[in-house]
PDB file of C-alpha atoms in Angstrom:
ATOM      1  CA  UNK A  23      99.928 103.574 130.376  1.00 40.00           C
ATOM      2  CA  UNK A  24      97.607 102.384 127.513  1.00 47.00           C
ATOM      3  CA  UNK A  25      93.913 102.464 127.404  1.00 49.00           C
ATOM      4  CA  UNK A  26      93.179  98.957 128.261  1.00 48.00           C
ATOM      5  CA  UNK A  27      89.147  99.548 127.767  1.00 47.00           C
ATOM      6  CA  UNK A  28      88.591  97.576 124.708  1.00 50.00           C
ATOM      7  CA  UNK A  29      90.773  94.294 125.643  1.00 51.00           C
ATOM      8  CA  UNK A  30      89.505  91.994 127.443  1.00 52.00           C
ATOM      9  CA  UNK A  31      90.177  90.424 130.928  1.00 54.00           C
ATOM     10  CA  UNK A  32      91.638  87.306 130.781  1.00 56.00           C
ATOM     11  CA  UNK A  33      92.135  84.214 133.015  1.00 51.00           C
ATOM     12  CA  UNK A  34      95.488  83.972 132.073  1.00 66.00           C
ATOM     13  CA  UNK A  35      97.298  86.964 134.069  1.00 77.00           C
ATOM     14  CA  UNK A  36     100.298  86.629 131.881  1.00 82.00           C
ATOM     15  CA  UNK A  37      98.295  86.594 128.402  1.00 81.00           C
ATOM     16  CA  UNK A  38      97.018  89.714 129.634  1.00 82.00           C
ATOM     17  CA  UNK A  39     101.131  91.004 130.027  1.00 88.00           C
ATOM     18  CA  UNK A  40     102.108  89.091 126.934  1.00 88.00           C
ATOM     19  CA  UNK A  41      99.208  91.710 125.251  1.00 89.00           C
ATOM     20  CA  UNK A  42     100.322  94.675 126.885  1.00 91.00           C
ATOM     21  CA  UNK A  43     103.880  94.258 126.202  1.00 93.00           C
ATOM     22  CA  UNK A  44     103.491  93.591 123.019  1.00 94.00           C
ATOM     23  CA  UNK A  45     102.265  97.018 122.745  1.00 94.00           C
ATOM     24  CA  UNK A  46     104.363  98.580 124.694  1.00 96.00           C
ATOM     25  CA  UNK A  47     107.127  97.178 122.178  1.00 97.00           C
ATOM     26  CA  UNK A  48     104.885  98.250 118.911  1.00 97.00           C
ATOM     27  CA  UNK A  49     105.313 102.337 120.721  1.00 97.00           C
ATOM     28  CA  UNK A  50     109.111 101.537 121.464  1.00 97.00           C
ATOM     29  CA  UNK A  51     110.148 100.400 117.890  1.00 97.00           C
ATOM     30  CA  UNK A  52     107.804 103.909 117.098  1.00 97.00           C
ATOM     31  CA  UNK A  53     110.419 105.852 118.842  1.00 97.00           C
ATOM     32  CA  UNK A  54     113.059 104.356 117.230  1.00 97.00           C
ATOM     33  CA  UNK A  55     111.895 105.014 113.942  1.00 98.00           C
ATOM     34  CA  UNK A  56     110.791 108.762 115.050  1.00 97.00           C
ATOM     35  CA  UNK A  57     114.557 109.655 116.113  1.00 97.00           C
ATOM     36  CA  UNK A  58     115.224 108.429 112.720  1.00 98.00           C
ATOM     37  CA  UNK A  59     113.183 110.286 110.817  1.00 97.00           C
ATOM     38  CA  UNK A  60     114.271 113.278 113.033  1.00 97.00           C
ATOM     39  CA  UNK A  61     118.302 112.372 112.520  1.00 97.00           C
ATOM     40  CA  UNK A  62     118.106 112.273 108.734  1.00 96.00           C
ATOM     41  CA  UNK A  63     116.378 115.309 108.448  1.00 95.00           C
ATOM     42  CA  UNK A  64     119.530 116.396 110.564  1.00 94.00           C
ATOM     43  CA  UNK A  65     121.512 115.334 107.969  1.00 92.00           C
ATOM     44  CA  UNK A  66     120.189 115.978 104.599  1.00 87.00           C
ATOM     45  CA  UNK A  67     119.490 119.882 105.882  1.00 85.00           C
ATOM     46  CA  UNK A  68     122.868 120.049 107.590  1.00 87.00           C
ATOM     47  CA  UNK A  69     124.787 118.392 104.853  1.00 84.00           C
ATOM     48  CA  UNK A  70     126.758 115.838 107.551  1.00 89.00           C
ATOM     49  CA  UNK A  71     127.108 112.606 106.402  1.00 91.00           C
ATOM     50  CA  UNK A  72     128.838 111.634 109.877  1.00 94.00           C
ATOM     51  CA  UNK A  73     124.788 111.751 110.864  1.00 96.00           C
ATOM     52  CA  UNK A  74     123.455 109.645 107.913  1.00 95.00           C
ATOM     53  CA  UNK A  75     125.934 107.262 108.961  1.00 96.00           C
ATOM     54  CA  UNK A  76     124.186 106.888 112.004  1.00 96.00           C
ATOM     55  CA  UNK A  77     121.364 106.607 110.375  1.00 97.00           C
ATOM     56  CA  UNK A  78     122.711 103.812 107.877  1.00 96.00           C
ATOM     57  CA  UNK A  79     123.953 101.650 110.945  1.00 95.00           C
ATOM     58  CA  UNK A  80     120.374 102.387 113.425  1.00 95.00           C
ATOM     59  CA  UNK A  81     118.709 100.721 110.724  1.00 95.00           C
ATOM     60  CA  UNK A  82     119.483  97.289 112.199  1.00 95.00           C
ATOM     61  CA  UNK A  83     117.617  98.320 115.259  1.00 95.00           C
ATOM     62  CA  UNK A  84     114.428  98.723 113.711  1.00 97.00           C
ATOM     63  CA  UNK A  85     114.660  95.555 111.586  1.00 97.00           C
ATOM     64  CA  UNK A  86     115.421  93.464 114.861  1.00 97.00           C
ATOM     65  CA  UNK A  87     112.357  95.204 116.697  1.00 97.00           C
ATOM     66  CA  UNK A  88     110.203  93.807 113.620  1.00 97.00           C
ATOM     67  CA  UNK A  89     111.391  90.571 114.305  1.00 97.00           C
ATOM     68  CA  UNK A  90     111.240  89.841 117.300  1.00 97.00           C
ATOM     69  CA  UNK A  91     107.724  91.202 117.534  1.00 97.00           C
ATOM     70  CA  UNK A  92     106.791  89.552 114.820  1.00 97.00           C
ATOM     71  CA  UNK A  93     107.811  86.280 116.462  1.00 97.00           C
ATOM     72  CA  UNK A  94     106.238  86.657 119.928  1.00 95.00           C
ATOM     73  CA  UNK A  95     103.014  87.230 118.207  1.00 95.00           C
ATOM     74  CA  UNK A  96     103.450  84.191 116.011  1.00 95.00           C
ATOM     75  CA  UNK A  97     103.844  82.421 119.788  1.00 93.00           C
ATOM     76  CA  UNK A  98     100.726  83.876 120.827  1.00 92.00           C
ATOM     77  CA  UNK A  99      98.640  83.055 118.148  1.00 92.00           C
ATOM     78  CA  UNK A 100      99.799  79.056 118.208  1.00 92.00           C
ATOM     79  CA  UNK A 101      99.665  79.341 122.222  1.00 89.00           C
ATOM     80  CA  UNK A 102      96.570  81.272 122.823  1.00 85.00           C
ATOM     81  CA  UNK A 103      94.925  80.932 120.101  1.00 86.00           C
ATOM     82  CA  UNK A 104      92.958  84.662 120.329  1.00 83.00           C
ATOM     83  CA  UNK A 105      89.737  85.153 119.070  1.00 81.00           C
ATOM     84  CA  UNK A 106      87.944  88.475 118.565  1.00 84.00           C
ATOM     85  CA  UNK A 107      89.796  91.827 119.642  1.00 85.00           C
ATOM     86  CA  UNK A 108      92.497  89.850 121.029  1.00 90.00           C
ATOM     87  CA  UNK A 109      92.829  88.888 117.452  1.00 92.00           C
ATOM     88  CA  UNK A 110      92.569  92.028 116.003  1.00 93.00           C
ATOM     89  CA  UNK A 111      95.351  93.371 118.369  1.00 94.00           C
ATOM     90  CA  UNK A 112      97.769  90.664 116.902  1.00 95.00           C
ATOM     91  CA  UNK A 113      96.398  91.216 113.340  1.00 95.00           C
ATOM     92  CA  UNK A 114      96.986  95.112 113.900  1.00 96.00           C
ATOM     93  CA  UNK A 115     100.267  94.959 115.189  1.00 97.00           C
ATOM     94  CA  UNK A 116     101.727  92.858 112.577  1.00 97.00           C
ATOM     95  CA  UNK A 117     100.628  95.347 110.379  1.00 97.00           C
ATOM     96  CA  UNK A 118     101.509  98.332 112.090  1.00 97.00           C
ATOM     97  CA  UNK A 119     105.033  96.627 112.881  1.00 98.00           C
ATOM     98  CA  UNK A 120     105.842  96.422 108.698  1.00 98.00           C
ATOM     99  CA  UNK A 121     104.857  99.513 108.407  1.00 98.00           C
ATOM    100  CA  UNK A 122     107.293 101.099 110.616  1.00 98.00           C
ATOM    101  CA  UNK A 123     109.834  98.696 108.984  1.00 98.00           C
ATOM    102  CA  UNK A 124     109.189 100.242 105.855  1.00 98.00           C
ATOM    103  CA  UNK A 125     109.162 104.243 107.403  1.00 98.00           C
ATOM    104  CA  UNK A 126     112.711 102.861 108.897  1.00 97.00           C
ATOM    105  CA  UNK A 127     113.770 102.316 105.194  1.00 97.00           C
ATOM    106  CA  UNK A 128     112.695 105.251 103.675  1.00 98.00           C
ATOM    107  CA  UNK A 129     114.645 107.346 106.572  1.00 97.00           C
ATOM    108  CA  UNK A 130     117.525 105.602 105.708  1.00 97.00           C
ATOM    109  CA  UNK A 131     116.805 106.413 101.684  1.00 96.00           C
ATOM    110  CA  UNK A 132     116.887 109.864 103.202  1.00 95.00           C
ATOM    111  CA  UNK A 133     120.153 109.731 104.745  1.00 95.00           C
ATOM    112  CA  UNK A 134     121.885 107.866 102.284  1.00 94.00           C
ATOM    113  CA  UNK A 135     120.866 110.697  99.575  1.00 90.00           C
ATOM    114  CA  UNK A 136     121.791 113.271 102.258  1.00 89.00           C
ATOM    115  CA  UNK A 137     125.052 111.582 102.440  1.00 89.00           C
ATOM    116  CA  UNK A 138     125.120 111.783  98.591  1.00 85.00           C
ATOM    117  CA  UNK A 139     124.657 115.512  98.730  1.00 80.00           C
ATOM    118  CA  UNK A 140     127.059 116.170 101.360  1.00 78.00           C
ATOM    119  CA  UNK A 141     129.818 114.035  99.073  1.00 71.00           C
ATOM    120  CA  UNK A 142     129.087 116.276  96.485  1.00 68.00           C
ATOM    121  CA  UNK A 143     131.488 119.344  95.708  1.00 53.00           C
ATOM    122  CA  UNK A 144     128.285 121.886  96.744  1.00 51.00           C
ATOM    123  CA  UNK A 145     124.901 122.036  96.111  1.00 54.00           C
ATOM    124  CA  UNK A 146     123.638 124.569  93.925  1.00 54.00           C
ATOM    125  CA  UNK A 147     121.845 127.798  95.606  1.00 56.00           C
ATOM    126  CA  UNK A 148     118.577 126.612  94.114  1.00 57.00           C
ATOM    127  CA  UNK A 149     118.770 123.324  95.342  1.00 62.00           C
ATOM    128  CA  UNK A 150     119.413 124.722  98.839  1.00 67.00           C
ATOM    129  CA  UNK A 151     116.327 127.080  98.903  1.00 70.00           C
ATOM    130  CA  UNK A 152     113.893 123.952  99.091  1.00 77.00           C
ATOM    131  CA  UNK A 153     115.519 122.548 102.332  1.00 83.00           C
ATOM    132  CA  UNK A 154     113.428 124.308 104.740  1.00 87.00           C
ATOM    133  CA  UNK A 155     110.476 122.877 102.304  1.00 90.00           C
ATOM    134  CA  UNK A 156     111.600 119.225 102.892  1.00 91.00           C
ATOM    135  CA  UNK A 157     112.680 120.031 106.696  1.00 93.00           C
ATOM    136  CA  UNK A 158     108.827 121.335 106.558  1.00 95.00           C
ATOM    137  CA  UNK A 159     107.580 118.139 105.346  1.00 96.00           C
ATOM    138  CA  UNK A 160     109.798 115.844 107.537  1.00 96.00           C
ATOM    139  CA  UNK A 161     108.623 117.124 110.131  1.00 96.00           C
ATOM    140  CA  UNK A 162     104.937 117.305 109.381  1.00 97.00           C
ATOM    141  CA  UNK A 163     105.055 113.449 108.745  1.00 97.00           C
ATOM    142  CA  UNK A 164     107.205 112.639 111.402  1.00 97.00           C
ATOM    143  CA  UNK A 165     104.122 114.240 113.352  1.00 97.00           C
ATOM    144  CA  UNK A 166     101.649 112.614 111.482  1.00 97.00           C
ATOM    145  CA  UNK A 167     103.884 109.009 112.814  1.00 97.00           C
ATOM    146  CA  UNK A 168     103.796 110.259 116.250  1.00 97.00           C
ATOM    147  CA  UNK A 169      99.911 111.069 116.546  1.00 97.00           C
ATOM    148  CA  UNK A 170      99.249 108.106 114.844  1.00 97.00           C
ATOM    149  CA  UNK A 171     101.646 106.062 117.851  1.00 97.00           C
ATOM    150  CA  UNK A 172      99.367 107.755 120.080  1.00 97.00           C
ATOM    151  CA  UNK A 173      95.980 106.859 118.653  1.00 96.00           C
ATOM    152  CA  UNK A 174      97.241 103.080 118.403  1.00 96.00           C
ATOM    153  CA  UNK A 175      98.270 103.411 122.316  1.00 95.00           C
ATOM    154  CA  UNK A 176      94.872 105.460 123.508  1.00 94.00           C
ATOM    155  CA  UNK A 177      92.584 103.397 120.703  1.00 93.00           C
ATOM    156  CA  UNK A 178      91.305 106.473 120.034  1.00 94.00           C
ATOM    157  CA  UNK A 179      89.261 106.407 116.257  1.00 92.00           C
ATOM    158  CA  UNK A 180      88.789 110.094 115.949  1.00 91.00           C
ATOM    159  CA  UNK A 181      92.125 110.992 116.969  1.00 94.00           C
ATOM    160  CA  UNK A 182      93.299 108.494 113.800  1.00 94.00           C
ATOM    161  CA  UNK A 183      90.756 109.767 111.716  1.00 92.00           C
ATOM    162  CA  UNK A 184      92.099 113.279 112.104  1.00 92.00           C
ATOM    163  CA  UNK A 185      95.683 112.224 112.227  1.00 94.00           C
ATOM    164  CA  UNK A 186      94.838 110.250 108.316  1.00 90.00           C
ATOM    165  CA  UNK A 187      92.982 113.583 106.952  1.00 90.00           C
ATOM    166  CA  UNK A 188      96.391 115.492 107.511  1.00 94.00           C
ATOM    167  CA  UNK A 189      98.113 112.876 104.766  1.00 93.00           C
ATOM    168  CA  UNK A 190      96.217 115.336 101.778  1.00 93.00           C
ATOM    169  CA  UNK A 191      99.069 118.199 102.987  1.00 95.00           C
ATOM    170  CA  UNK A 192     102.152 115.506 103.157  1.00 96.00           C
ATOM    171  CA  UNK A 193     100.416 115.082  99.354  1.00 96.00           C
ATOM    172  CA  UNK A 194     100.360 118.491  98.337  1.00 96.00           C
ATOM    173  CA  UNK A 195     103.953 119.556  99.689  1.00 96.00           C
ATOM    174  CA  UNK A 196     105.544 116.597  98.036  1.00 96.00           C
ATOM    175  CA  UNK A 197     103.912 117.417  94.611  1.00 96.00           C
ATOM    176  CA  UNK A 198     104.802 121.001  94.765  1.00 95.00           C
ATOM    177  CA  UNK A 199     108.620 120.522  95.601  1.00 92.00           C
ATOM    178  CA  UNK A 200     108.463 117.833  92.874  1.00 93.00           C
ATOM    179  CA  UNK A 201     106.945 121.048  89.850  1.00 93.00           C
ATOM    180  CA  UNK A 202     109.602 123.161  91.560  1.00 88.00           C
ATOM    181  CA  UNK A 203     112.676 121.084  90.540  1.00 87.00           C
ATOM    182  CA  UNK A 204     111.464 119.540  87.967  1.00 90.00           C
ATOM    183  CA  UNK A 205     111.101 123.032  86.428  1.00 89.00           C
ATOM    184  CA  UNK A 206     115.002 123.752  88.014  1.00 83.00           C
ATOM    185  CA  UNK A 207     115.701 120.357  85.885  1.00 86.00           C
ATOM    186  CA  UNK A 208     114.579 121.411  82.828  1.00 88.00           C
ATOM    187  CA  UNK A 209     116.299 124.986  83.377  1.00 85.00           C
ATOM    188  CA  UNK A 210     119.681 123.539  84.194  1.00 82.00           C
ATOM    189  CA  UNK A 211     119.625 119.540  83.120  1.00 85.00           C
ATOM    190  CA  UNK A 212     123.829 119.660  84.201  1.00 82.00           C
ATOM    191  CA  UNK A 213     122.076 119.474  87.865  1.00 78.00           C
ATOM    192  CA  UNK A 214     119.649 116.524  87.118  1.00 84.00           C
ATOM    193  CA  UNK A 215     121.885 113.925  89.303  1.00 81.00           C
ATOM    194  CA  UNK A 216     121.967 116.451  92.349  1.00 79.00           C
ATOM    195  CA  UNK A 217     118.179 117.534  91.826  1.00 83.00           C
ATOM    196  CA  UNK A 218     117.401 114.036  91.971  1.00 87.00           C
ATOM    197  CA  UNK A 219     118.770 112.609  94.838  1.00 84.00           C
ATOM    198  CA  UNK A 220     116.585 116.104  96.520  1.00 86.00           C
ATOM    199  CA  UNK A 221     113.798 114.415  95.011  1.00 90.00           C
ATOM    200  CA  UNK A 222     113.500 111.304  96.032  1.00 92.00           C
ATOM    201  CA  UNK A 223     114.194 112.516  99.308  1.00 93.00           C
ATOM    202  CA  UNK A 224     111.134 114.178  99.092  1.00 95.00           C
ATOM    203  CA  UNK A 225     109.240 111.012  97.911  1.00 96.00           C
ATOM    204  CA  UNK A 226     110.914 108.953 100.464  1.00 97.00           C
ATOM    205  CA  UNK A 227     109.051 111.508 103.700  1.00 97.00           C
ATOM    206  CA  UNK A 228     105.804 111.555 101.671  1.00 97.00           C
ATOM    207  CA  UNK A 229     105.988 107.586 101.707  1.00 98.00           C
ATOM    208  CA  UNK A 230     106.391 107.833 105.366  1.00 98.00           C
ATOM    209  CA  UNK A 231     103.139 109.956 105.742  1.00 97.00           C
ATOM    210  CA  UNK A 232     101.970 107.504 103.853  1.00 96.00           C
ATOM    211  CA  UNK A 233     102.523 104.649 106.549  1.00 97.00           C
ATOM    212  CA  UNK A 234     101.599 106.709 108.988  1.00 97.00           C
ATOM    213  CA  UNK A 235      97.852 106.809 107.392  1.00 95.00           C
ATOM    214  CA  UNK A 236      98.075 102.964 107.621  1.00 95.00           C
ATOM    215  CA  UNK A 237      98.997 103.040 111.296  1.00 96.00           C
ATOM    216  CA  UNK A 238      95.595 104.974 111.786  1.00 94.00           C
ATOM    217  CA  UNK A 239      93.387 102.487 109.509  1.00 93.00           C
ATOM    218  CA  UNK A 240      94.553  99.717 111.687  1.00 95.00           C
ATOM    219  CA  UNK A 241      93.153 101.710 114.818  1.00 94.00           C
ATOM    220  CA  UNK A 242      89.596 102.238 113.436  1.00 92.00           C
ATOM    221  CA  UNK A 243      89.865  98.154 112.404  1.00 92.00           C
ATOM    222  CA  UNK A 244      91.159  97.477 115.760  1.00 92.00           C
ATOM    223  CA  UNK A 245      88.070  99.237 117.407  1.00 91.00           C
ATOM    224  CA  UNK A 246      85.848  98.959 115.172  1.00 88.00           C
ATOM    225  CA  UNK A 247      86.490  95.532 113.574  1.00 85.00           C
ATOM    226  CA  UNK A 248      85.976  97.017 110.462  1.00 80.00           C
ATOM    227  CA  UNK A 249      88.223  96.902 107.299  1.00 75.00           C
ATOM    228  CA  UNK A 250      88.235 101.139 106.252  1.00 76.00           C
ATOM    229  CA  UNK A 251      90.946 100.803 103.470  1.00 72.00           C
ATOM    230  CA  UNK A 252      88.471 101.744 100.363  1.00 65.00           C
ATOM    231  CA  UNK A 253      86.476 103.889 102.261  1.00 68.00           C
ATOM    232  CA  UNK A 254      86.737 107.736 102.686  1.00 70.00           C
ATOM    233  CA  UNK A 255      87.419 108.951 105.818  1.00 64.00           C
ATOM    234  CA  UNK A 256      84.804 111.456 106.275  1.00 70.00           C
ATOM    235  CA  UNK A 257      82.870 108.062 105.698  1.00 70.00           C
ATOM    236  CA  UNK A 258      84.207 106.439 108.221  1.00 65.00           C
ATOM    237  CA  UNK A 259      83.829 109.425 110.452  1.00 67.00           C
ATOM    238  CA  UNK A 260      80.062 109.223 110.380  1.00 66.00           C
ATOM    239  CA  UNK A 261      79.921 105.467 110.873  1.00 59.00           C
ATOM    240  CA  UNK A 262      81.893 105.660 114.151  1.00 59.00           C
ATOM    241  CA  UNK A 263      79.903 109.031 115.266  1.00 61.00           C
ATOM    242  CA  UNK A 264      76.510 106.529 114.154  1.00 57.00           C
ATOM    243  CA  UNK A 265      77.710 103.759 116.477  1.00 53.00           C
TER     244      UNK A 265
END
């Protein structure tokens, strides 16, 4: 069950269950997207395109979870009309809701290029020493996603604080698989195409660490009613240790 400490106790009995299961749906289409992530790492390190096929079709699911969340909180927000952290709740799970939309399409980026690779006669030795690099980064964001789920559900600020500060390492193993190849590149440009499709790969899992640092913004605005996108978050940190 999620922390239910910060909403509010309404009259209504089933405002109160259109709230929770809204959230309950916000940590479902999270799962979805996880196994994603988690299948077209499968995929790109395994070199089966029968998996990033999967992949390819699941992404349907996670578009149709956006949706329809999307439209029972436009219901809410015309029935109810919600006003302070009832609002926020809507306002945070809209966001967090396109932002798992968007770490659904950059899994399927991933699988489609895995799919690419596998289609592909073989990929070069040097190619094939960076998989456990991406496989290392997949699964460091798909952590990052998780944690974040988990703040969202627990409204916990200084568990999404720390989840955020771990999007600096999702940075730094992106950029050095990116000097890697791009030196390979430049030492054999005949495997450009190949090295490419490797690469934006990479790009696509750093995006998703990306997202996930968005998840945990909306938290601390959630809680804290306070917009933190252009501040740090050792910033924010002390504000919410100050309160």
């Amino acid at each position: 069950m999620m922390d239910n400490e910060h909403l509010g106790t309404h009259i209504s009995k089933q405002f109160n269950a259109d709230l929770e299961n809204l959230r309950e749906e916000v940590l479902a289409m999270g799962g979805i997207v996880e196994e994603q992530i988690t299948l077209a790492l499968d995929a790109f390190t395994n070199n089966d395109s029968t998996i990033a096929d999967k992949v390819i079709a699941n992404e349907k699911m996670v578009n149709a979870k956006e949706i329809k969340i999307d439209e029972a909180c436009t219901k809410i927000l015309a029935k109810r009309q919600p006003a302070a952290g009832d609002l926020r709740l809507i306002v945070t799970i809209l966001k967090t809701i396109t932002d798992l939309e968007r770490m659904g399409d950059e899994a399927e980026k991933v699988a489609r290029m895995a799919k690419a690779l596998a289609n592909k006669e073989m990929a070069t030795a040097h190619v094939k020493l960076h998989y456990g690099a991406l496989l290392h980064l997949g699964n460091h964001v798909k952590k990052m996603l998780h944690d974040s789920l988990d703040a969202f559900a627990r409204m916990d600020v200084d568990s999404a604080i720390n989840v955020a500060k771990l999007d600096n390492q999702a940075d730094e193993e992106y950029n050095a698989i990116s000097r890697q190849l791009i030196t390979y590149m430049m030492e054999e440009p005949r495997r450009i195409s190949e090295v490419l499709d490797f690469m934006w790969s990479a790009r696509a899992l750093e995006r998703i660490g990306d997202h996930a640092n968005n998840i945990c913004e909306y938290v601390v605005y959630l809680v804290q009613g306070e917009d933190v996108r252009h501040k740090s978050w050792d910033e924010m940190q002390r504000l919410a240790k100050d309160e």
